[in-house]
């Protein structure tokens, strides 16, 4: 299955695609998966918007194979209606595998929102991750602004590059 959000560039016309249309599809190009880092049992996932997709896949794999990893998932979106896979993520968090703590961060929350607000900034990373900064593997996926900010904050907080794993969705500048 595919997860496509019509945001611009090539995805803006996805709604016009019809059965029988021809498409060129490429396989994965990177190694963005916790299975390549078996020494990391404590994980922090940070996603923005549709960047949830590869992290959701890893969570599904952990659930299906009953991996007892601890995962803190910080998921940033503009507002509640923008949260992709919300119910599925909540169901995984209710289960035993993995041990998932889900934290939503909304830039423009509604008046009834009681969760985290604003951007995934240094203060939130430091407060939410606490002692995970010294040991956890960090998996980050989202728009370029989020990637750059989070990587900078992690460096400032002393997380070594070898424990920061990135997924970049674009091949174009």
Short mmCIF file of C-alpha atoms in Angstrom, two decimals:
data_model
loop_
_atom_site.label_atom_id
_atom_site.label_comp_id
_atom_site.label_asym_id
_atom_site.label_seq_id
_atom_site.Cartn_x
_atom_site.Cartn_y
_atom_site.Cartn_z
CA UNK A 1 0.00 0.00 0.00
CA UNK A 2 1.02 3.62 -0.42
CA UNK A 3 0.64 6.64 1.79
CA UNK A 4 0.32 9.76 -0.32
CA UNK A 5 -0.68 13.22 0.84
CA UNK A 6 -1.43 15.74 -1.92
CA UNK A 7 0.87 18.56 -0.82
CA UNK A 8 2.36 19.81 -4.07
CA UNK A 9 5.11 18.82 -6.48
CA UNK A 10 4.19 15.40 -7.91
CA UNK A 11 1.54 14.51 -5.35
CA UNK A 12 -0.82 17.35 -6.28
CA UNK A 13 -2.26 15.30 -9.17
CA UNK A 14 -2.56 11.97 -7.34
CA UNK A 15 -6.36 12.32 -7.22
CA UNK A 16 -6.43 12.22 -11.03
CA UNK A 17 -4.78 8.79 -11.15
CA UNK A 18 -7.09 6.09 -12.52
CA UNK A 19 -6.91 2.29 -12.66
CA UNK A 20 -4.71 1.29 -15.57
CA UNK A 21 -2.52 4.41 -15.47
CA UNK A 22 1.20 3.69 -15.77
CA UNK A 23 3.55 4.60 -12.93
CA UNK A 24 7.25 4.24 -12.28
CA UNK A 25 7.91 2.95 -8.78
CA UNK A 26 11.28 2.75 -7.05
CA UNK A 27 12.13 0.53 -4.13
CA UNK A 28 13.60 1.86 -0.91
CA UNK A 29 17.00 3.49 -1.31
CA UNK A 30 18.16 3.72 2.29
CA UNK A 31 18.59 1.70 5.43
CA UNK A 32 16.12 3.50 7.68
CA UNK A 33 15.10 0.70 10.03
CA UNK A 34 15.69 -0.29 13.60
CA UNK A 35 16.60 -3.81 12.46
CA UNK A 36 19.95 -2.48 11.18
CA UNK A 37 20.77 -1.31 14.71
CA UNK A 38 20.07 -4.29 17.00
CA UNK A 39 22.07 -2.70 19.83
CA UNK A 40 19.40 0.02 20.09
CA UNK A 41 16.53 -1.27 22.24
CA UNK A 42 15.42 2.15 23.46
CA UNK A 43 14.19 4.27 20.54
CA UNK A 44 12.89 7.77 19.93
CA UNK A 45 10.88 8.37 16.78
CA UNK A 46 10.34 11.98 15.69
CA UNK A 47 8.09 12.63 12.71
CA UNK A 48 6.38 15.53 11.06
CA UNK A 49 3.24 15.06 8.97
CA UNK A 50 3.47 12.31 6.37
CA UNK A 51 6.96 11.49 7.72
CA UNK A 52 5.06 9.11 9.99
CA UNK A 53 4.96 6.50 7.20
CA UNK A 54 8.29 4.65 7.67
CA UNK A 55 8.01 4.93 11.46
CA UNK A 56 4.53 3.41 11.34
CA UNK A 57 5.98 0.53 9.31
CA UNK A 58 8.61 -0.09 11.97
CA UNK A 59 5.98 0.01 14.73
CA UNK A 60 3.83 -2.49 12.81
CA UNK A 61 6.84 -4.79 12.44
CA UNK A 62 7.63 -4.55 16.16
CA UNK A 63 3.99 -5.29 17.00
CA UNK A 64 3.73 -8.24 14.60
CA UNK A 65 7.03 -9.78 15.73
CA UNK A 66 6.43 -8.95 19.43
CA UNK A 67 9.60 -6.88 19.83
CA UNK A 68 9.93 -5.60 23.37
CA UNK A 69 11.50 -2.29 22.38
CA UNK A 70 10.74 0.92 24.22
CA UNK A 71 9.65 3.65 21.76
CA UNK A 72 8.91 7.29 22.48
CA UNK A 73 7.16 8.69 19.39
CA UNK A 74 7.03 12.48 19.08
CA UNK A 75 4.69 13.26 16.19
CA UNK A 76 4.31 16.86 14.97
CA UNK A 77 1.37 18.13 12.92
CA UNK A 78 -0.30 21.44 12.18
CA UNK A 79 -3.57 20.44 13.89
CA UNK A 80 -5.58 17.39 15.02
CA UNK A 81 -7.19 16.73 11.64
CA UNK A 82 -3.71 16.43 10.10
CA UNK A 83 -2.67 13.46 12.26
CA UNK A 84 -2.20 10.54 9.86
CA UNK A 85 -2.80 6.98 11.20
CA UNK A 86 -3.92 8.39 14.56
CA UNK A 87 -6.19 5.49 15.59
CA UNK A 88 -3.72 2.82 14.46
CA UNK A 89 -0.89 4.45 16.43
CA UNK A 90 -3.11 4.70 19.52
CA UNK A 91 -4.00 0.98 19.23
CA UNK A 92 -0.31 0.05 19.04
CA UNK A 93 0.35 2.23 22.12
CA UNK A 94 -2.42 0.36 23.98
CA UNK A 95 -0.73 -2.99 23.29
CA UNK A 96 2.38 -4.60 24.74
CA UNK A 97 4.65 -4.69 21.68
CA UNK A 98 6.43 -2.38 21.37
CA UNK A 99 6.19 -0.40 24.60
CA UNK A 100 5.07 2.76 22.83
CA UNK A 101 4.52 6.20 24.31
CA UNK A 102 2.90 8.50 21.74
CA UNK A 103 3.25 12.28 22.12
CA UNK A 104 1.47 14.56 19.64
CA UNK A 105 2.80 18.09 19.13
CA UNK A 106 0.35 20.44 17.39
CA UNK A 107 1.38 23.77 15.93
CA UNK A 108 -2.17 25.16 15.83
CA UNK A 109 -4.20 23.14 18.34
CA UNK A 110 -7.90 23.66 18.92
CA UNK A 111 -9.17 25.21 22.15
CA UNK A 112 -9.78 21.78 23.76
CA UNK A 113 -6.27 20.42 23.08
CA UNK A 114 -4.41 19.53 26.29
CA UNK A 115 -1.29 18.02 24.74
CA UNK A 116 1.99 19.49 23.54
CA UNK A 117 1.81 22.68 21.47
CA UNK A 118 4.12 24.55 19.13
CA UNK A 119 7.11 23.05 17.36
CA UNK A 120 9.43 20.15 18.21
CA UNK A 121 12.03 22.44 19.73
CA UNK A 122 15.04 21.84 21.93
CA UNK A 123 13.06 22.31 25.15
CA UNK A 124 10.52 19.63 24.18
CA UNK A 125 13.18 17.16 23.06
CA UNK A 126 15.17 17.66 26.27
CA UNK A 127 12.09 17.42 28.52
CA UNK A 128 10.39 14.50 26.75
CA UNK A 129 13.54 12.46 26.15
CA UNK A 130 15.30 13.10 29.48
CA UNK A 131 17.73 10.19 30.05
CA UNK A 132 17.10 8.77 26.55
CA UNK A 133 19.50 11.35 25.15
CA UNK A 134 22.46 9.30 26.45
CA UNK A 135 21.40 5.89 25.10
CA UNK A 136 18.49 5.88 22.64
CA UNK A 137 18.54 5.57 18.88
CA UNK A 138 16.76 8.52 17.23
CA UNK A 139 14.79 8.01 14.00
CA UNK A 140 13.71 11.25 12.34
CA UNK A 141 11.51 11.72 9.28
CA UNK A 142 9.55 14.71 8.06
CA UNK A 143 9.77 17.95 6.14
CA UNK A 144 13.20 19.56 5.67
CA UNK A 145 12.59 22.25 8.32
CA UNK A 146 11.78 19.66 10.97
CA UNK A 147 14.75 17.48 10.00
CA UNK A 148 17.20 20.37 10.18
CA UNK A 149 15.84 21.67 13.49
CA UNK A 150 15.71 18.27 15.20
CA UNK A 151 19.18 17.27 14.00
CA UNK A 152 20.57 20.56 15.30
CA UNK A 153 18.87 20.12 18.67
CA UNK A 154 20.10 16.54 19.02
CA UNK A 155 23.67 17.64 18.25
CA UNK A 156 23.40 20.48 20.78
CA UNK A 157 22.14 17.98 23.37
CA UNK A 158 25.14 15.70 22.79
CA UNK A 159 23.51 12.85 20.86
CA UNK A 160 26.23 11.30 18.66
CA UNK A 161 25.62 11.13 14.89
CA UNK A 162 25.83 7.32 14.93
CA UNK A 163 22.60 7.21 16.99
CA UNK A 164 20.68 9.60 14.70
CA UNK A 165 19.00 7.98 11.70
CA UNK A 166 17.24 10.01 9.02
CA UNK A 167 14.78 9.36 6.25
CA UNK A 168 14.62 12.00 3.53
CA UNK A 169 11.55 11.77 1.29
CA UNK A 170 12.73 14.04 -1.50
CA UNK A 171 15.34 13.63 -4.21
CA UNK A 172 14.87 17.18 -5.48
CA UNK A 173 16.01 20.50 -4.03
#
